[in-house]
Short mmCIF file of C-alpha atoms and ligand atoms in Angstrom, two decimals:
data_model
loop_
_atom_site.label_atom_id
_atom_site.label_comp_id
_atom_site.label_asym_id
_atom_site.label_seq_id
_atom_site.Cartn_x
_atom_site.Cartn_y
_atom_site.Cartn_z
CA UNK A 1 40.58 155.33 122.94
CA UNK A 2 41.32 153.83 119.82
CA UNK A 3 44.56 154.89 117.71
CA UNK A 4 44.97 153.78 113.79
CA UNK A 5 47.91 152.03 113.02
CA UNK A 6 50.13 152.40 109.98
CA UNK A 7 52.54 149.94 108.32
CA UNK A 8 55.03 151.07 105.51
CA UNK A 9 55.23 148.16 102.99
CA UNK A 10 58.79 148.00 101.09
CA UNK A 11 58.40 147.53 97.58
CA UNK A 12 60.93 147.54 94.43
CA UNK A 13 59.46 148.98 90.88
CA UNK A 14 59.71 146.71 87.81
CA UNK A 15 59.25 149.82 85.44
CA UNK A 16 57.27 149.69 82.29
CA UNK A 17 57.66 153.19 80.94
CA UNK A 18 59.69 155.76 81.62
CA UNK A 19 63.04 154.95 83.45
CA UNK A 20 64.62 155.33 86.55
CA UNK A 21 66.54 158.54 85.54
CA UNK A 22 63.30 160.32 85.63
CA UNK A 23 62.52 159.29 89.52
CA UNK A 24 66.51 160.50 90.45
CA UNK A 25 65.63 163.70 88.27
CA UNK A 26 62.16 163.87 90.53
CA UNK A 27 64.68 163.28 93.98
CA UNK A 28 66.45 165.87 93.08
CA UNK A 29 64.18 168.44 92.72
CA UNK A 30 62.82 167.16 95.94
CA UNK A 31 65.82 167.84 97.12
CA UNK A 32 66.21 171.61 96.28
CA UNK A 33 62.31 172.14 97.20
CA UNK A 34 63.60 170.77 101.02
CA UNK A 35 66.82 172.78 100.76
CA UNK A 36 64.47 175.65 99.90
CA UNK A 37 62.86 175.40 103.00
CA UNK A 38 65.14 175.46 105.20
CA UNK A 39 67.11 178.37 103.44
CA UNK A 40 63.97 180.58 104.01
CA UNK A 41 63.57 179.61 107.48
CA UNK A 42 67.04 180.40 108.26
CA UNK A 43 66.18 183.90 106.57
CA UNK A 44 63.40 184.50 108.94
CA UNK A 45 60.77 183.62 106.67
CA UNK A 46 56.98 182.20 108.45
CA UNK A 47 56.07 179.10 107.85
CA UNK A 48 52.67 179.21 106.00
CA UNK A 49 54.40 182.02 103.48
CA UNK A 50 57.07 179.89 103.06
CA UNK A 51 54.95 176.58 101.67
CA UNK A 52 53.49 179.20 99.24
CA UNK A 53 56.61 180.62 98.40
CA UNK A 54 57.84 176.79 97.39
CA UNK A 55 55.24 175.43 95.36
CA UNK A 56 55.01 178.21 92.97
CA UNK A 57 58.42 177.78 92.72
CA UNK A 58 58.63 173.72 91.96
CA UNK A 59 58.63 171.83 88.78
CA UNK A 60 56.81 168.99 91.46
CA UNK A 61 52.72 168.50 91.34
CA UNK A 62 51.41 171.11 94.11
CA UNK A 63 50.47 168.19 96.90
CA UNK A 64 54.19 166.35 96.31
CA UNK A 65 55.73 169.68 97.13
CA UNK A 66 53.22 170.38 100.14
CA UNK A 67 54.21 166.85 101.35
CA UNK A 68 57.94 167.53 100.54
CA UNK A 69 57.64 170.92 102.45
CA UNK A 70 55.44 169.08 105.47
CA UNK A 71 58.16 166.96 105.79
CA UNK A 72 61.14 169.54 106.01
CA UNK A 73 59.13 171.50 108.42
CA UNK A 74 58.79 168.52 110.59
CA UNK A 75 63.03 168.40 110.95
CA UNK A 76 62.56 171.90 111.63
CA UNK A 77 60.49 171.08 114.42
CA UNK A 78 62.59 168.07 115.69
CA UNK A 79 65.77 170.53 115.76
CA UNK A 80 63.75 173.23 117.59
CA UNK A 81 62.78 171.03 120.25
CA UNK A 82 65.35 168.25 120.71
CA UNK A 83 68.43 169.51 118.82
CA UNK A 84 69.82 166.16 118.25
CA UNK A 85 72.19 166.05 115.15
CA UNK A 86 71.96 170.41 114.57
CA UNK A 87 70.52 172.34 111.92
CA UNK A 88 69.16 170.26 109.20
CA UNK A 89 70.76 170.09 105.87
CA UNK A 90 70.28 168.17 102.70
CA UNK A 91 73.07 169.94 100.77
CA UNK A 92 74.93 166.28 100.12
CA UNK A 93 74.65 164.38 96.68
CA UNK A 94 72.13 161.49 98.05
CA UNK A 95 68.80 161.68 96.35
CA UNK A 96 66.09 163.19 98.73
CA UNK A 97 62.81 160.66 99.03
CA UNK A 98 60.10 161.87 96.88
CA UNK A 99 56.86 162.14 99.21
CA UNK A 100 53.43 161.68 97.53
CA UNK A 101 49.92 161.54 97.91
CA UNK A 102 48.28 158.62 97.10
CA UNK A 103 45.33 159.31 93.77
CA UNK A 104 48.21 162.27 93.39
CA UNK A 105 51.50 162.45 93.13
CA UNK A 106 51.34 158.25 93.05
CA UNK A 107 48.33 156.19 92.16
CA UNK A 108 48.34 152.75 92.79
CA UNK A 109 45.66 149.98 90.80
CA UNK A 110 45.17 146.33 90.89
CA UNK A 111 45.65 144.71 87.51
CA UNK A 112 42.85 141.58 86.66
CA UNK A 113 45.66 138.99 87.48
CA UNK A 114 45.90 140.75 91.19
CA UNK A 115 49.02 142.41 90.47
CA UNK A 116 49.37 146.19 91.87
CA UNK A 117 50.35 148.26 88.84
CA UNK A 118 51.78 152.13 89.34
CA UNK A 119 52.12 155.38 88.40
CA UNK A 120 54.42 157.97 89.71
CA UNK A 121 54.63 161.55 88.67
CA UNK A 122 58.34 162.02 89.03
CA UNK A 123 58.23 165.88 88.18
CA UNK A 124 54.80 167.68 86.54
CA UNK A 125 53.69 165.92 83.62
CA UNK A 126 56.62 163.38 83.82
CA UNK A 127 55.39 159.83 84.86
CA UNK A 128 56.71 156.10 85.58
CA UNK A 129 54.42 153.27 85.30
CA UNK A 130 55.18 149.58 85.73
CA UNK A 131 54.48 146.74 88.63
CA UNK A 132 55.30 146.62 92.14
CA UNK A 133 57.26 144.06 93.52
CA UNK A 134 57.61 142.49 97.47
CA UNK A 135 56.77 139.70 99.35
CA UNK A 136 53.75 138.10 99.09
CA UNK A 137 52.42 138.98 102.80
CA UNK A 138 53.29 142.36 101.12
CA UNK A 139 51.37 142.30 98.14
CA UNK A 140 48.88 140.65 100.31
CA UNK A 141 48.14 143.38 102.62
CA UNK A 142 48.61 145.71 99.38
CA UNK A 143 45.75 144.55 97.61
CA UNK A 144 43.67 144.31 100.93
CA UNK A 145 44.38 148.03 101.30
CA UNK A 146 43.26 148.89 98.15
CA UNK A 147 39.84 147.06 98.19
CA UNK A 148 39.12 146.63 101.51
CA UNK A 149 37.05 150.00 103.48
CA UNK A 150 38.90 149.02 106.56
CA UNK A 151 42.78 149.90 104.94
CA UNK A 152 43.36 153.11 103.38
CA UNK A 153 46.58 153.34 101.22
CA UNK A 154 48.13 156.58 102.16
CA UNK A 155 51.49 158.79 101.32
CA UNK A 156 54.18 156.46 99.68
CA UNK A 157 57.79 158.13 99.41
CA UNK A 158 60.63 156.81 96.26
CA UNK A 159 63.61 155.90 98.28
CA UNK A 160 67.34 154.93 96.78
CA UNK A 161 68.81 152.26 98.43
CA UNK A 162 71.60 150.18 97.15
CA UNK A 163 71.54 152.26 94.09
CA UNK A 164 67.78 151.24 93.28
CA UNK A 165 64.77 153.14 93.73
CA UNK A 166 61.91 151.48 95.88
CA UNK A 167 58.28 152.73 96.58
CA UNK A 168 57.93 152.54 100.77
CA UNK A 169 54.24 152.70 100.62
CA UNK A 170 52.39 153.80 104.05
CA UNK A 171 48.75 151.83 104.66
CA UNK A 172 46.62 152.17 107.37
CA UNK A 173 44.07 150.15 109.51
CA UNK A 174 41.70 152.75 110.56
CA UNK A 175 40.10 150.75 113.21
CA UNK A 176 43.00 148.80 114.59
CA UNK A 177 42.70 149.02 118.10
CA UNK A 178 45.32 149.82 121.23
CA UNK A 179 44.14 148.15 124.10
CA UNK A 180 42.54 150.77 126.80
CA UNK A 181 44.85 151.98 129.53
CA UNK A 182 42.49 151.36 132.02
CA UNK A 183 41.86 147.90 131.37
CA UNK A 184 45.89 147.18 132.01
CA UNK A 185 47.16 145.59 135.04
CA UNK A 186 51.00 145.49 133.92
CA UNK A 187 52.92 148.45 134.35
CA UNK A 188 56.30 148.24 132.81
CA UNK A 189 57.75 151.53 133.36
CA UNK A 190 60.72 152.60 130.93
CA UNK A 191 63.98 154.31 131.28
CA UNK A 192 66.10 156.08 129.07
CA UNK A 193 69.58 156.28 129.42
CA UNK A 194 72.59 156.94 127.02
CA UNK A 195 73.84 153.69 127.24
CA UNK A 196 70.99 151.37 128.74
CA UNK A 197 67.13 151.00 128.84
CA UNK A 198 65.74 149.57 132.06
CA UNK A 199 62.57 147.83 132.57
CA UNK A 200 60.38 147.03 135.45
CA UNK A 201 57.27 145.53 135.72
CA UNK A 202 54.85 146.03 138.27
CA UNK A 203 51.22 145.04 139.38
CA UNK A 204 49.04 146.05 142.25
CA UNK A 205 50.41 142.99 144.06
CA UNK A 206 53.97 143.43 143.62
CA UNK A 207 57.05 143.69 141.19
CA UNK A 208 57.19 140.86 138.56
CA UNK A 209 60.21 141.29 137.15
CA UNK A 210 62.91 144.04 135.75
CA UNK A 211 65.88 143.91 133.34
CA UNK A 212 68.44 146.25 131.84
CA UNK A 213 69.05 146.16 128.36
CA UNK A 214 72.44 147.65 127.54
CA UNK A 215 73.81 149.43 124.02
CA UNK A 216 76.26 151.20 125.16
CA UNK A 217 77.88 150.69 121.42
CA UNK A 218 75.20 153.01 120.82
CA UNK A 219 77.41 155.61 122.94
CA UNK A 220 80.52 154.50 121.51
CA UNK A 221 79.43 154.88 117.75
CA UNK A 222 77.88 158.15 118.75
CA UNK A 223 81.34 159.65 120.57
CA UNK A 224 83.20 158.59 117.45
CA UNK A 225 81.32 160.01 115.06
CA UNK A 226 81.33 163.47 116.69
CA UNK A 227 85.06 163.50 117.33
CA UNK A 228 85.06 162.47 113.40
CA UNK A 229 82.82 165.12 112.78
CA UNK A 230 84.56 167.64 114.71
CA UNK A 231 88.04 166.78 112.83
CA UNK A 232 86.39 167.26 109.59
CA UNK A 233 84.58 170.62 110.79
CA UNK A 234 88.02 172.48 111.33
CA UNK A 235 89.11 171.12 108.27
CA UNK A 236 86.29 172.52 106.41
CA UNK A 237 85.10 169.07 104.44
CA UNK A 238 81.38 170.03 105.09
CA UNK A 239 80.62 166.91 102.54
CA UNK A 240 81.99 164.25 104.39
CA UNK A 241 80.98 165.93 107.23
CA UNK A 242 77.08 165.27 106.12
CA UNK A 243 77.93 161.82 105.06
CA UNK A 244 79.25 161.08 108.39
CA UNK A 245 76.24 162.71 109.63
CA UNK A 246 73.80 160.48 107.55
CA UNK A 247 75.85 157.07 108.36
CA UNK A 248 75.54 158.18 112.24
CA UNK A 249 71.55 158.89 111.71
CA UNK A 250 71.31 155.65 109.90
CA UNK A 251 73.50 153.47 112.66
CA UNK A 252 71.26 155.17 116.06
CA UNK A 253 67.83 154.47 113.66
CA UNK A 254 69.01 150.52 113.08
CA UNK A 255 70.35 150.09 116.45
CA UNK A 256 67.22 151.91 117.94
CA UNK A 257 65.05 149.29 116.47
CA UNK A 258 66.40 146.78 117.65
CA UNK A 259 66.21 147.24 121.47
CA UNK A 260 62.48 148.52 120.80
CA UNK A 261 61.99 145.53 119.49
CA UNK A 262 63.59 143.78 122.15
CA UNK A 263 61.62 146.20 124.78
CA UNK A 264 58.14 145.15 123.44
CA UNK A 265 58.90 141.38 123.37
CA UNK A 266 59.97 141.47 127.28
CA UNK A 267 56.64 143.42 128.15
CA UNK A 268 54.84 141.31 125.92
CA UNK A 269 55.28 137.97 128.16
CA UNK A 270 53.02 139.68 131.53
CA UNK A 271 49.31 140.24 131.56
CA UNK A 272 47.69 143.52 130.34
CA UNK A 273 50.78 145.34 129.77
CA UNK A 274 50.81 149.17 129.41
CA UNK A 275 54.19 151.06 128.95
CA UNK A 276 55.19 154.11 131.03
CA UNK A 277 57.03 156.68 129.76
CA UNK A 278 58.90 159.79 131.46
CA UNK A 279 57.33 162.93 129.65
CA UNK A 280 60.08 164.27 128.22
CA UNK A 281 58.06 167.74 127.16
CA UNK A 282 57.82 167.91 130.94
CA UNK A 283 61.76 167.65 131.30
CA UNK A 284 62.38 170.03 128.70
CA UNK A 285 60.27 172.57 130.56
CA UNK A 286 61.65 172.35 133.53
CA UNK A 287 65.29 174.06 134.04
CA UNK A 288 65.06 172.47 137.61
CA UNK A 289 66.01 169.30 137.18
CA UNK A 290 69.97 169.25 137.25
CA UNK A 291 72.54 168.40 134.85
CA UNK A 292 71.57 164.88 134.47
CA UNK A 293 68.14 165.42 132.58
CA UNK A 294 69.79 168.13 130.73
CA UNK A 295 72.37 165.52 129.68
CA UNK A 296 70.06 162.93 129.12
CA UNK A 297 68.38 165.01 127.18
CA UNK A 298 71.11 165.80 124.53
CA UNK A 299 72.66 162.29 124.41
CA UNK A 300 70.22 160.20 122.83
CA UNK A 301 67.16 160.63 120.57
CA UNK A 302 65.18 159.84 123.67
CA UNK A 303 62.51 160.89 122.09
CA UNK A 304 62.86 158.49 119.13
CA UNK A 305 63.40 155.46 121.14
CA UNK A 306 60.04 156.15 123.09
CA UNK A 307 58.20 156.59 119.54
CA UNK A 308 59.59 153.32 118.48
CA UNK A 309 58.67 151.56 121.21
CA UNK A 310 55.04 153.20 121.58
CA UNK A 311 54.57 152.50 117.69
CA UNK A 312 55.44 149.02 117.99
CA UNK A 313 53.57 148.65 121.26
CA UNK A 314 50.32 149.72 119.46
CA UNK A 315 50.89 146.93 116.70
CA UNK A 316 51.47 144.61 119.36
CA UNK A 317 48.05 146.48 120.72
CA UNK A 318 49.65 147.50 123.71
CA UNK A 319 49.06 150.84 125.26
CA UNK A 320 51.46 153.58 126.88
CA UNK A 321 51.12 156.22 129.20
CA UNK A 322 53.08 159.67 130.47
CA UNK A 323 54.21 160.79 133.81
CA UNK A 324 55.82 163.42 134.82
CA UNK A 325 59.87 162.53 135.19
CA UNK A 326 60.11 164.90 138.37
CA UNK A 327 62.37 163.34 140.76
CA UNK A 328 61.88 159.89 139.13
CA UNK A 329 66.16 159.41 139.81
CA UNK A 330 66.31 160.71 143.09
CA UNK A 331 63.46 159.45 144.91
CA UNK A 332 63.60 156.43 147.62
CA UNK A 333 61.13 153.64 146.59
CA UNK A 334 61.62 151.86 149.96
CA UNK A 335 61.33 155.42 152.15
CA UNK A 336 60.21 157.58 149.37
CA UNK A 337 63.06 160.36 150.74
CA UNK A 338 64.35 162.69 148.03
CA UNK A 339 67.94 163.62 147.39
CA UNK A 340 70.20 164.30 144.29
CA UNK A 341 72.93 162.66 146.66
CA UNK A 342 70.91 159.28 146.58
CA UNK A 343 72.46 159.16 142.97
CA UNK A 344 76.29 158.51 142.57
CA UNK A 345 76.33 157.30 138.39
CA UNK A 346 75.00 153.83 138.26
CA UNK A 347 74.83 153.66 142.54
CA UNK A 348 71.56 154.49 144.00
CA UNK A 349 72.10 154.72 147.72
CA UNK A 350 69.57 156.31 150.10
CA UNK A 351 71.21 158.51 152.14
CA UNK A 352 68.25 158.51 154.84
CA UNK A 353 67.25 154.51 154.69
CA UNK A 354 70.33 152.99 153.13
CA UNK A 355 68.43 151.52 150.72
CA UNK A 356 70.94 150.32 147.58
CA UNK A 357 70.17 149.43 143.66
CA UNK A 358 71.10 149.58 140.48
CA UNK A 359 70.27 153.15 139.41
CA UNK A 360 68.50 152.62 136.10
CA UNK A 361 66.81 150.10 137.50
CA UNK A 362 65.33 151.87 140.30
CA UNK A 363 64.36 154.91 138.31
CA UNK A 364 62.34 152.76 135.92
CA UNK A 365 60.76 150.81 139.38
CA UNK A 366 59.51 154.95 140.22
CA UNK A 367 58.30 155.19 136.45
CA UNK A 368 55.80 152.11 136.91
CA UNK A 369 54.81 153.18 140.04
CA UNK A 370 54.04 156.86 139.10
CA UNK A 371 52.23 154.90 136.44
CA UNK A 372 49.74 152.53 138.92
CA UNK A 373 49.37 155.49 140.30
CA UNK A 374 48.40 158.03 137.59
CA UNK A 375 45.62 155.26 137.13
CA UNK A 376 44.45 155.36 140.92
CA UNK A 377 45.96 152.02 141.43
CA UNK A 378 47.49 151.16 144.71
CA UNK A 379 51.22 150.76 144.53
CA UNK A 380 52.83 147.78 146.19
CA UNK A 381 55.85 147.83 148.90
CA UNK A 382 58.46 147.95 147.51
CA UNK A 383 61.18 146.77 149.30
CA UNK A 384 61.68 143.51 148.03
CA UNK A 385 63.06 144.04 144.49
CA UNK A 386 64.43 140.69 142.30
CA UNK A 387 67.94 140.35 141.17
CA UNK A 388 68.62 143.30 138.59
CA UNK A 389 69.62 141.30 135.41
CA UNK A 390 71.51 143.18 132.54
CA UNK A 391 71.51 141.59 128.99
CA UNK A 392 73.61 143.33 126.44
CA UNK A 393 71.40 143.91 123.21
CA UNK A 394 73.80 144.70 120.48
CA UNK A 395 76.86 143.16 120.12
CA UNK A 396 75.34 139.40 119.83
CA UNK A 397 76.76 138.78 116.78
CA UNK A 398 80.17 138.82 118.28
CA UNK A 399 79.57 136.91 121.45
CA UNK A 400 81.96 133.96 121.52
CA UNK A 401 79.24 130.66 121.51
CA UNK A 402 77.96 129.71 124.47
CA UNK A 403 78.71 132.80 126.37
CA UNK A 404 75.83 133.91 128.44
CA UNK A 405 74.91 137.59 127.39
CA UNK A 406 73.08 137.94 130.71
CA UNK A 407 74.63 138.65 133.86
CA UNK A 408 73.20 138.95 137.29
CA UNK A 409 73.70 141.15 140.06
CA UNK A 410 72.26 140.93 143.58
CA UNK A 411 69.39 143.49 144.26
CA UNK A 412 70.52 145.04 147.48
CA UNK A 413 67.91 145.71 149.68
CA UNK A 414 68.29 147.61 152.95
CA UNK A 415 69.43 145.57 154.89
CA UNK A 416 72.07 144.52 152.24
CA UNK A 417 75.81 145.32 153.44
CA UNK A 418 77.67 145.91 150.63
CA UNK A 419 78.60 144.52 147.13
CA UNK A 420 79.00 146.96 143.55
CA UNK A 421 76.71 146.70 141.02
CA UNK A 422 78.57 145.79 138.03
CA UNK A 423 77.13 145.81 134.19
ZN1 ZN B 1 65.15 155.43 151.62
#
């Protein structure tokens, strides 16, 4: 199966004519189309009457609004089905992106010199030109795209950061290929926890390696911001409250990157990697699976984390796979017994075969090997795990020099007679 892949290119806009009070002017109204939305879904309104509704009513070109509306219904969606951060709003003074279709709402050309020259139509009939400006690999890929069959240039959105606007320009390799599942021999199952991400790799012939990749910052940050929240809730300062909300959004996203980032480049060193993800459609469904999915579920934008990793997998052409997250916790790798009492926090001990390990690291361990064997591959024993190593991801910057960030802890296998297993 081949996937496309998409890269958004960061550009700044030296502006020829027209001026940058015309593009805030177009964020706003952006703005009050996406506000729009989401008052008429809260006022019961369908979906497909509600797009209609909005463009007659916006002084944007029809296809900016569509995208604009596209793009509100998607945080409808998100809120529907993960309810991370609660109804969304965009009642706060920062300037909503503009979204636009490229040859519509944008157009971009290539000048005889090889510069990229554009045109925005901030509002109807209202339009910035000038030159676009980024690095050369940039500028490089931009022209590619836009004479090359292979790249198409796609939807491009004005952004305010720093108190400029910038063009964040999407373009896309159409035949970019993600390496076939079935040609993978590396299973590196993944998971998700509210303060950790553990990885294990595993081949038909055995496990390779595993590690445990902490942020629990992540969890800090998170905690403080909804006790801030909270405080300014009762207090009724719904402003700050949405500029807490945004800063929160923004610190997850950055922090999120990262330890994708860091996730890819550790699968990245075995052969014929594929990722393994627990389904997490499949955990919503089921109501079955205790308090710890449920809390799982509601703690972190799981959900986000697995797209960033999959997304950078597939530009590192690596593939990733589903399974079903049934049990993946509970479940003895050694004597494959079942029990919610195997689990004590970070403590997996079986209660039939006394088998011991780091929790997170034995749950992803299951995920790989519900992954070999979603494929029909034969799983290894395995009873013989390496040392769990846990590297904290986040907090480098303060780490006093020549302190090791990784720390190791014995595997205990079942024969092993005691000993914690610290983080
Ligand atoms: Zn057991």
């Amino acid at each position: 199966m081949q996937k496309s892949l998409t890269r958004t290119l960061i550009c700044q806009l030296d502006i020829d004519e027209g001026s940058p009070r015309l593009l805030t002017q177009g964020q706003r109204e952006a703005r009050r189309v996406v506000n729009e939305v989401f008052r008429l879904d809260r006022e019961g309104y369908d979906w497909d009457h509600i797009e209609e509704l909005v463009v007659d009513r916006s002084s944007h070109v029809k296809n900016t609004t569509q995208r604009l509306v596209e793009k509100a219904i998607d945080a409808l969606e998100r809120y529907y089905d993960e309810d991370d951060y609660g109804y969304p709003r965009q009642n706060h003074e920062d300037e909503f992106p503009l979204r636009m279709n490229h040859g519509e709402g944008y157009a971009l050309t290539l000048s005889d010199s090889g510069a990229v020259n554009f045109r925005i139509t901030a509002k109807k009939r209202t339009f910035v030109r000038g030159t676009l400006q980024a690095s050369r690999d940039q500028i490089e890929l931009l022209q590619t795209a836009l004479t090359d069959d292979v790249w198409r240039v796609g939807t491009a959105e004005v952004v305010s950061r720093h108190g400029r606007h910038e063009l964040h320009v999407n373009v896309t390799h159409e035949t970019g290929t993600v390496r076939s599942k079935d040609t993978s021999t590396t299973f590196v199952g993944v998971d998700v926890n509210e303060d950790n991400v553990a990885l294990a790799a595993i081949t038909e012939a055995g496990v390779e390696d595993s590690i445990v990749i902490e942020y629990s910052e992540i969890k800090q940050e998170r905690h403080e911001f909804f006790t801030i929240r909270k405080r300014m809730q009762s207090a009724g300062q719904t402003a700050f409250e949405n500029t807490m909300q945004d800063r929160e959004k923004r610190f997850v996203h950055d922090r999120l990157h990262q330890v994708s980032r860091r996730v890819v480049e550790w699968a990245n060193q075995f052969e014929d990697p594929v990722f393994v993800f627990e389904d997490l459609k499949d955990m919503r469904d089921s109501i079955d699976y205790g308090t710890r999915m449920n809390r799982r579920l509601h703690s972190l934008p799981f959900a986000q984390l697995q797209n960033f990793v999959t997304y950078k997998a597939a530009w590192n052409s690596i593939p990733s796979l589903k399974i079903d997250p049934e049990y993946t916790s509970q479940e003895c790798i050694v004597c494959g017994h079942t029990n919610r009492s195997n689990r004590k926090k970070k403590r997996f001990k079986c209660v039939r075969c006394g088998f011991q390990d780091h929790a997170d690291r034995k749950a992803a361990v299951s995920i790989s090997a519900k992954g070999l064997q979603k494929l029909d591959r034969n799983v290894p024993a395995l009873n013989n795990l390496p040392v769990v190593r846990v590297r904290r991801q986040c907090n480098g910057a303060s780490e006093p020099p020549g302190h090791d960030p990784v720390s190791t802890v014995r595997g205990h296998q079942t024969d092993g007679d005691s000993g914690s297993v610290s983080s």
